[in-house]
Amino acid sequence: MRKTKENKEQLIRDPVCGMWIEPDDAADIMLYEDKIFYFCAPGCKKAFEKEPEKFIKVNQEELSTEK
């Protein structure tokens, strides 16, 4: 399957880099505040672990501006 924004219903967004990934293809996952976050690479998970609130805030702002 080609991974594009158009078929994002089946994809999950990495909260650090913004890459759309299939949940089964995630390099790593993490439970934070009762929510599961999926990561495309171990480096993204490490960055998230250091400053989770920073990435959660950025993604909430992006989602509120997407149409």
XYZ file of N, CA and C in Angstrom:
201
model
N 0.844 -1.181 0.000
C 0.000 0.000 0.000
C 0.887 1.240 0.000
N 0.557 2.184 -0.816
C 1.270 3.452 -0.861
C 0.826 4.301 0.321
N 1.791 4.797 1.074
C 1.479 5.538 2.292
C 1.368 7.024 1.987
N 0.147 7.497 1.906
C -0.097 8.907 1.622
C -1.103 9.460 2.613
N -1.219 10.760 2.625
C -2.184 11.399 3.525
C -3.616 10.998 3.167
N -3.872 10.698 1.891
C -5.220 10.358 1.457
C -5.735 9.089 2.131
N -4.857 8.123 2.379
C -5.323 6.896 3.020
C -4.886 6.847 4.476
N -4.847 7.997 5.118
C -4.389 8.070 6.500
C -5.344 7.418 7.487
N -6.553 7.048 7.049
C -7.467 6.371 7.948
C -6.836 5.088 8.472
N -5.968 4.461 7.680
C -5.320 3.216 8.061
C -3.935 3.465 8.649
N -3.516 4.708 8.711
C -2.174 5.034 9.166
C -2.202 5.782 10.491
N -1.083 5.734 11.174
C -0.882 6.443 12.432
C 0.269 7.414 12.210
N 0.180 8.579 12.826
C 1.221 9.587 12.638
C 2.234 9.547 13.783
N 3.507 9.454 13.415
C 4.585 9.535 14.400
C 4.526 10.939 14.999
N 4.403 11.065 16.327
C 4.247 12.394 16.928
C 5.496 13.263 16.858
N 6.646 12.666 16.580
C 7.895 13.428 16.561
C 8.185 13.988 15.177
N 8.237 13.123 14.172
C 8.614 13.577 12.824
C 7.411 13.816 11.918
N 6.229 13.329 12.323
C 5.030 13.538 11.527
C 4.818 12.530 10.419
N 5.690 11.545 10.318
C 5.572 10.542 9.261
C 4.344 9.665 9.498
N 3.610 9.368 8.412
C 2.467 8.462 8.485
C 2.987 7.043 8.353
N 2.624 6.166 9.296
C 3.078 4.777 9.276
C 1.914 3.842 9.574
N 2.037 2.611 9.103
C 1.068 1.589 9.460
C 1.409 1.113 10.867
N 0.421 0.945 11.725
C 0.710 0.512 13.097
C 1.580 -0.743 13.170
N 1.345 -1.699 12.282
C 2.136 -2.933 12.294
C 3.585 -2.714 11.879
N 3.866 -1.609 11.200
C 5.224 -1.313 10.742
C 5.990 -0.414 11.703
N 5.370 -0.009 12.794
C 6.020 0.904 13.734
C 7.299 0.282 14.287
N 8.351 1.096 14.372
C 9.616 0.632 14.935
C 9.495 0.446 16.442
N 8.616 1.229 17.061
C 8.416 1.138 18.504
C 7.095 1.795 18.874
N 6.597 1.466 20.044
C 5.382 2.082 20.568
C 5.615 2.458 22.025
N 4.773 3.349 22.524
C 4.897 3.779 23.915
C 3.525 4.183 24.432
N 3.229 3.795 25.646
C 2.002 4.212 26.312
C 2.334 5.432 27.155
N 1.606 6.521 26.913
C 1.819 7.751 27.668
C 0.465 8.375 27.946
N 0.163 8.592 29.203
C -1.115 9.164 29.624
C -2.299 8.440 28.982
N -2.277 7.128 29.073
C -3.356 6.261 28.584
C -3.574 6.323 27.078
N -2.577 6.758 26.337
C -2.664 6.793 24.879
C -1.437 6.095 24.304
N -1.650 5.332 23.239
C -0.538 4.640 22.591
C 0.011 5.523 21.479
N 1.319 5.713 21.490
C 2.012 6.472 20.457
C 2.892 5.513 19.665
N 2.888 5.690 18.346
C 3.651 4.838 17.439
C 4.787 5.657 16.841
N 5.947 5.003 16.668
C 7.128 5.706 16.175
C 7.723 4.984 14.973
N 8.198 5.783 14.012
C 8.778 5.216 12.795
C 10.203 4.725 13.023
N 10.869 5.255 14.056
C 12.263 4.901 14.321
C 12.555 5.038 15.816
N 13.542 4.304 16.312
C 13.905 4.412 17.728
C 14.283 5.833 18.145
N 14.891 6.590 17.252
C 15.270 7.965 17.567
C 14.071 8.850 17.854
N 12.982 8.613 17.156
C 11.766 9.392 17.405
C 11.211 9.069 18.791
N 11.250 7.809 19.160
C 10.767 7.440 20.498
C 11.643 8.088 21.570
N 12.954 8.076 21.371
C 13.862 8.684 22.355
C 13.582 10.174 22.513
N 13.360 10.855 21.399
C 13.052 12.290 21.457
C 11.739 12.521 22.204
N 10.751 11.673 21.933
C 9.455 11.790 22.603
C 9.601 11.560 24.106
N 10.392 10.564 24.488
C 10.585 10.258 25.909
C 11.191 11.436 26.667
N 12.041 12.205 26.000
C 12.687 13.355 26.647
C 11.715 14.509 26.868
N 10.826 14.760 25.890
C 9.905 15.899 25.959
C 8.533 15.548 25.395
N 7.817 14.632 26.010
C 6.531 14.209 25.433
C 5.521 15.340 25.274
N 5.442 16.226 26.235
C 4.457 17.307 26.156
C 4.713 18.231 24.969
N 5.965 18.423 24.624
C 6.312 19.261 23.465
C 5.695 18.677 22.192
N 5.848 17.378 22.000
C 5.356 16.752 20.775
C 3.843 16.587 20.786
N 3.263 16.351 21.939
C 1.805 16.251 22.020
C 1.180 17.596 21.675
N 1.735 18.676 22.188
C 1.205 20.015 21.913
C 1.308 20.352 20.427
N 2.447 20.077 19.813
C 2.644 20.362 18.388
C 1.626 19.600 17.560
N 1.411 18.331 17.854
C 0.474 17.526 17.079
C -0.966 17.962 17.281
N -1.328 18.390 18.464
C -2.685 18.888 18.688
C -2.924 20.154 17.880
N -1.923 21.028 17.804
C -2.058 22.257 17.016
C -2.179 21.936 15.532
N -1.389 20.978 15.037
C -1.461 20.597 13.625
C -2.820 20.001 13.294
N -3.327 19.132 14.156
C -4.618 18.500 13.893
C -5.748 19.513 13.865
N -5.657 20.544 14.678
C -6.728 21.541 14.704
C -6.716 22.432 13.470
N -5.591 22.476 12.730
C -5.520 23.301 11.527
C -5.682 22.491 10.246
N -5.673 21.141 10.327
C -5.850 20.304 9.134
C -7.302 20.321 8.695
N -7.492 20.221 7.386
C -8.857 20.159 6.842
C -9.035 18.903 6.054
